[in-house]
Short mmCIF file of C-alpha atoms in Angstrom, two decimals:
data_model
loop_
_atom_site.label_atom_id
_atom_site.label_comp_id
_atom_site.label_asym_id
_atom_site.label_seq_id
_atom_site.Cartn_x
_atom_site.Cartn_y
_atom_site.Cartn_z
CA MET S 15 -37.94 115.50 63.74
CA LYS S 16 -35.71 118.35 62.36
CA LEU S 17 -36.30 120.94 59.73
CA TYR S 18 -33.60 122.75 58.23
CA PHE S 19 -34.20 126.33 56.37
CA THR S 20 -31.88 127.91 54.32
CA ARG S 21 -32.05 131.17 52.17
CA HIS S 22 -29.66 130.90 48.56
CA GLY S 23 -25.98 132.63 48.30
CA LYS S 24 -26.05 136.12 47.31
CA THR S 25 -26.56 137.10 43.69
CA GLU S 26 -25.55 139.66 41.23
CA TRP S 27 -28.87 141.31 41.75
CA ASN S 28 -28.52 141.20 45.89
CA GLN S 29 -25.31 143.38 45.50
CA ASP S 30 -26.47 145.56 42.74
CA ARG S 31 -29.70 146.22 45.77
CA ARG S 32 -32.77 145.16 42.82
CA PHE S 33 -36.22 143.62 43.73
CA GLN S 34 -35.78 139.66 42.53
CA GLY S 35 -38.82 138.50 43.15
CA MET S 36 -40.94 134.67 42.12
CA GLU S 37 -40.16 135.62 38.49
CA GLY S 38 -36.70 137.62 38.88
CA ASP S 39 -33.93 135.69 38.86
CA SER S 40 -29.81 136.61 38.25
CA PRO S 41 -26.39 134.40 38.97
CA LEU S 42 -25.09 133.96 42.71
CA LEU S 43 -21.40 135.59 42.86
CA LYS S 44 -18.49 133.90 42.65
CA GLU S 45 -17.66 133.82 46.65
CA SER S 46 -21.19 132.50 46.91
CA TYR S 47 -19.88 129.19 46.14
CA ILE S 48 -17.43 129.21 48.72
CA GLU S 49 -20.41 129.79 51.12
CA ILE S 50 -22.40 127.18 49.79
CA GLU S 51 -19.59 124.95 49.70
CA GLN S 52 -19.43 125.76 53.96
CA LEU S 53 -22.79 125.28 54.84
CA GLY S 54 -22.74 121.91 52.72
CA MET S 55 -19.74 121.55 54.97
CA HIS S 56 -21.39 122.15 58.21
CA LEU S 57 -24.55 119.83 57.37
CA LYS S 58 -21.85 117.52 56.26
CA ASP S 59 -22.64 114.20 58.44
CA ILE S 60 -26.55 115.37 59.19
CA SER S 61 -28.50 112.52 56.50
CA PHE S 62 -31.31 115.03 55.63
CA GLU S 63 -34.65 112.66 53.85
CA LYS S 64 -35.13 114.91 51.44
CA ILE S 65 -33.95 118.63 49.82
CA TYR S 66 -37.12 120.50 49.00
CA SER S 67 -36.55 124.02 46.99
CA SER S 68 -37.40 126.61 44.47
CA PRO S 69 -36.67 125.89 41.32
CA LEU S 70 -35.31 129.13 40.67
CA SER S 71 -31.48 129.56 39.72
CA ARG S 72 -30.38 131.03 42.22
CA THR S 73 -32.25 128.56 44.89
CA ARG S 74 -30.90 125.58 42.52
CA LYS S 75 -27.83 125.80 42.53
CA THR S 76 -27.83 126.46 46.51
CA ALA S 77 -29.38 123.45 47.23
CA GLU S 78 -27.21 121.64 44.52
CA GLY S 79 -23.96 122.74 45.87
CA ILE S 80 -25.13 121.50 50.08
CA LYS S 81 -26.13 118.23 48.38
CA ASN S 82 -22.27 117.67 46.56
CA GLU S 83 -20.57 118.19 50.28
CA LEU S 84 -23.41 115.88 51.92
CA LYS S 85 -21.93 112.30 53.01
CA VAL S 86 -25.56 110.76 52.39
CA LYS S 87 -27.54 112.88 49.13
CA PRO S 88 -30.70 112.66 49.22
CA GLU S 89 -32.76 113.03 46.47
CA ILE S 90 -34.09 117.27 45.50
CA VAL S 91 -37.48 118.18 44.91
CA PHE S 92 -38.03 121.74 43.07
CA SER S 93 -41.38 122.87 44.15
CA ASP S 94 -43.09 126.19 42.79
CA HIS S 95 -44.43 126.64 46.44
CA LEU S 96 -40.91 127.53 47.88
CA ARG S 97 -40.34 130.78 45.32
CA GLU S 98 -39.59 134.09 47.00
CA LEU S 99 -43.01 136.92 46.93
CA GLY S 100 -43.43 137.51 44.15
CA LEU S 101 -43.24 141.37 43.43
CA GLY S 102 -44.61 142.03 40.03
CA ASP S 103 -43.63 145.34 38.44
CA LEU S 104 -40.65 145.65 40.95
CA GLU S 105 -39.14 142.38 39.96
CA GLY S 106 -36.13 143.55 38.40
CA GLN S 107 -35.72 147.47 39.53
CA LYS S 108 -33.65 148.96 41.91
CA ILE S 109 -34.54 149.05 45.56
CA GLU S 110 -34.17 152.38 46.05
CA LEU S 111 -36.72 153.42 43.15
CA GLY S 112 -39.17 151.06 44.39
CA LYS S 113 -38.57 153.21 47.69
CA LYS S 114 -39.08 156.13 45.73
CA LEU S 115 -42.14 155.27 44.40
CA TYR S 116 -44.03 153.34 46.85
CA PRO S 117 -42.98 154.12 50.38
CA THR S 118 -45.93 153.38 52.26
CA GLN S 119 -45.66 149.44 50.82
CA MET S 120 -41.85 149.22 51.26
CA ARG S 121 -42.57 149.89 54.69
CA ALA S 122 -45.07 147.62 55.34
CA MET S 123 -43.32 144.52 53.46
CA ARG S 124 -39.96 145.44 55.65
CA ASP S 125 -42.13 145.75 59.06
CA SER S 126 -46.24 145.16 58.43
CA PRO S 127 -46.59 142.24 56.53
CA SER S 128 -50.94 142.83 57.80
CA GLU S 129 -50.79 145.98 56.38
CA TYR S 130 -48.60 145.49 53.26
CA ASP S 131 -50.83 145.86 49.80
CA PRO S 132 -48.74 145.38 46.73
CA SER S 133 -51.31 145.95 44.72
CA PRO S 134 -50.09 149.19 42.68
CA PHE S 135 -47.32 147.05 41.41
CA ASN S 136 -49.20 144.03 40.52
CA GLY S 137 -47.30 142.36 43.65
CA GLU S 138 -48.31 139.15 45.50
CA THR S 139 -49.27 139.38 49.06
CA PHE S 140 -47.83 137.92 52.47
CA GLU S 141 -51.52 136.03 52.82
CA GLU S 142 -51.17 134.81 49.36
CA MET S 143 -46.79 133.49 49.57
CA LEU S 144 -48.48 132.19 53.63
CA GLU S 145 -51.04 130.33 51.62
CA ARG S 146 -48.93 128.06 48.80
CA SER S 147 -45.82 127.60 50.68
CA VAL S 148 -46.65 127.00 54.55
CA PRO S 149 -48.90 123.91 53.34
CA PHE S 150 -46.16 122.63 51.06
CA VAL S 151 -43.97 122.52 53.93
CA ARG S 152 -46.32 120.53 56.55
CA GLU S 153 -47.18 118.23 53.50
CA LYS S 154 -43.69 117.64 53.36
CA ILE S 155 -43.18 117.04 56.88
CA ALA S 156 -46.00 114.44 57.32
CA GLU S 157 -44.75 112.71 54.16
CA ALA S 158 -41.46 111.68 55.58
CA THR S 159 -40.71 109.42 57.88
CA GLU S 160 -37.90 110.31 60.08
CA GLY S 161 -36.52 113.28 58.50
CA PRO S 162 -34.74 115.61 58.96
CA LEU S 163 -35.47 118.11 56.34
CA LEU S 164 -34.16 120.44 54.26
CA PHE S 165 -36.00 123.39 52.73
CA VAL S 166 -33.86 125.71 50.55
CA SER S 167 -35.94 129.19 49.64
CA HIS S 168 -35.74 132.94 49.58
CA GLY S 169 -35.31 135.51 52.39
CA MET S 170 -39.38 136.89 52.62
CA THR S 171 -40.95 133.40 52.09
CA LEU S 172 -38.49 131.28 54.35
CA GLY S 173 -39.02 133.69 57.35
CA GLY S 174 -42.45 133.59 56.53
CA ILE S 175 -42.80 130.14 56.35
CA ILE S 176 -40.53 130.08 58.93
CA GLN S 177 -42.65 132.37 61.75
CA THR S 178 -45.75 131.20 60.93
CA LEU S 179 -44.87 127.59 61.82
CA VAL S 180 -44.18 128.73 65.02
CA GLY S 181 -47.42 130.56 65.84
CA THR S 182 -46.25 134.30 64.77
CA PRO S 183 -48.88 136.41 63.49
CA LEU S 184 -48.84 137.48 59.91
CA LYS S 185 -48.65 141.47 61.64
CA ASP S 186 -45.12 140.02 63.67
CA LEU S 187 -43.49 138.16 60.74
CA ARG S 188 -40.77 141.01 60.59
CA LYS S 189 -40.26 140.71 64.11
CA ASP S 190 -36.65 138.84 63.90
CA GLY S 191 -35.79 140.59 60.65
CA GLY S 192 -34.69 139.09 57.65
CA LEU S 193 -32.98 136.22 56.67
CA ALA S 194 -28.66 136.53 55.56
CA ASN S 195 -27.49 134.86 52.12
CA ASN S 196 -26.79 131.14 53.24
CA SER S 197 -27.73 131.07 57.07
CA LEU S 198 -29.10 128.65 58.44
CA SER S 199 -32.44 128.45 60.83
CA VAL S 200 -33.68 124.87 62.65
CA ILE S 201 -37.35 124.25 63.27
CA ASP S 202 -38.02 121.12 66.01
CA TYR S 203 -40.65 119.81 65.13
CA THR S 204 -42.61 116.98 68.31
CA ASP S 205 -45.62 115.57 68.62
CA GLY S 206 -47.32 118.77 66.98
CA ILE S 207 -45.39 121.52 68.18
CA PHE S 208 -43.37 123.42 66.36
CA THR S 209 -40.09 124.88 67.92
CA LEU S 210 -37.58 127.60 66.91
CA GLU S 211 -33.98 126.04 67.84
CA LEU S 212 -32.03 128.75 65.79
CA TRP S 213 -32.96 131.78 63.68
CA ASP S 214 -30.51 133.00 60.99
CA ASP S 215 -27.09 131.52 61.84
CA VAL S 216 -23.67 132.26 59.78
CA SER S 217 -21.29 131.48 62.43
CA PHE S 218 -20.10 128.85 59.85
CA LEU S 219 -19.25 130.72 57.43
CA ASP S 220 -15.51 132.84 56.74
CA LYS S 221 -16.06 136.50 57.15
#
């Protein structure tokens, strides 16, 4: 079974370098709709069994935009399990302010997930995010008949899901860096083994 993962299109807060998180949200940029269409065209011949998406506006619109381009149009199922890593009081704030106020936490979030402690700003740990998201993905894989499946989510959450499925330990979740907006990653799931086939591909987008 093939599992496809894509991050939502770029938003106004992404452009302004603001934290979004699991509650914060902002509109997609105008050019993001063009990239979503390009991603949908890239995937148009794949007959997805289902699309699973975070319910936030930026992921919802990305999932719907992809579906519009597919020849076979599957159901989109929205789930809170796929929301972004919760950033508490930082959501909506400038990233530079976060780095100034919480330098240790921001470095750990970027490079050392096992050492990340978001309690000073009431955020969610990587462990908590993985506990809600990875079992959900595994459940949907078990429910599928043949697949393939498409998951539309957020940078931190998707990176954590993908790396955890292929066996990467918590401390190394960020070893390959982050995921670009509208990027595509693919895992092959065969005989109980998850194998990463594609990571953070944006070759189909016009740059």
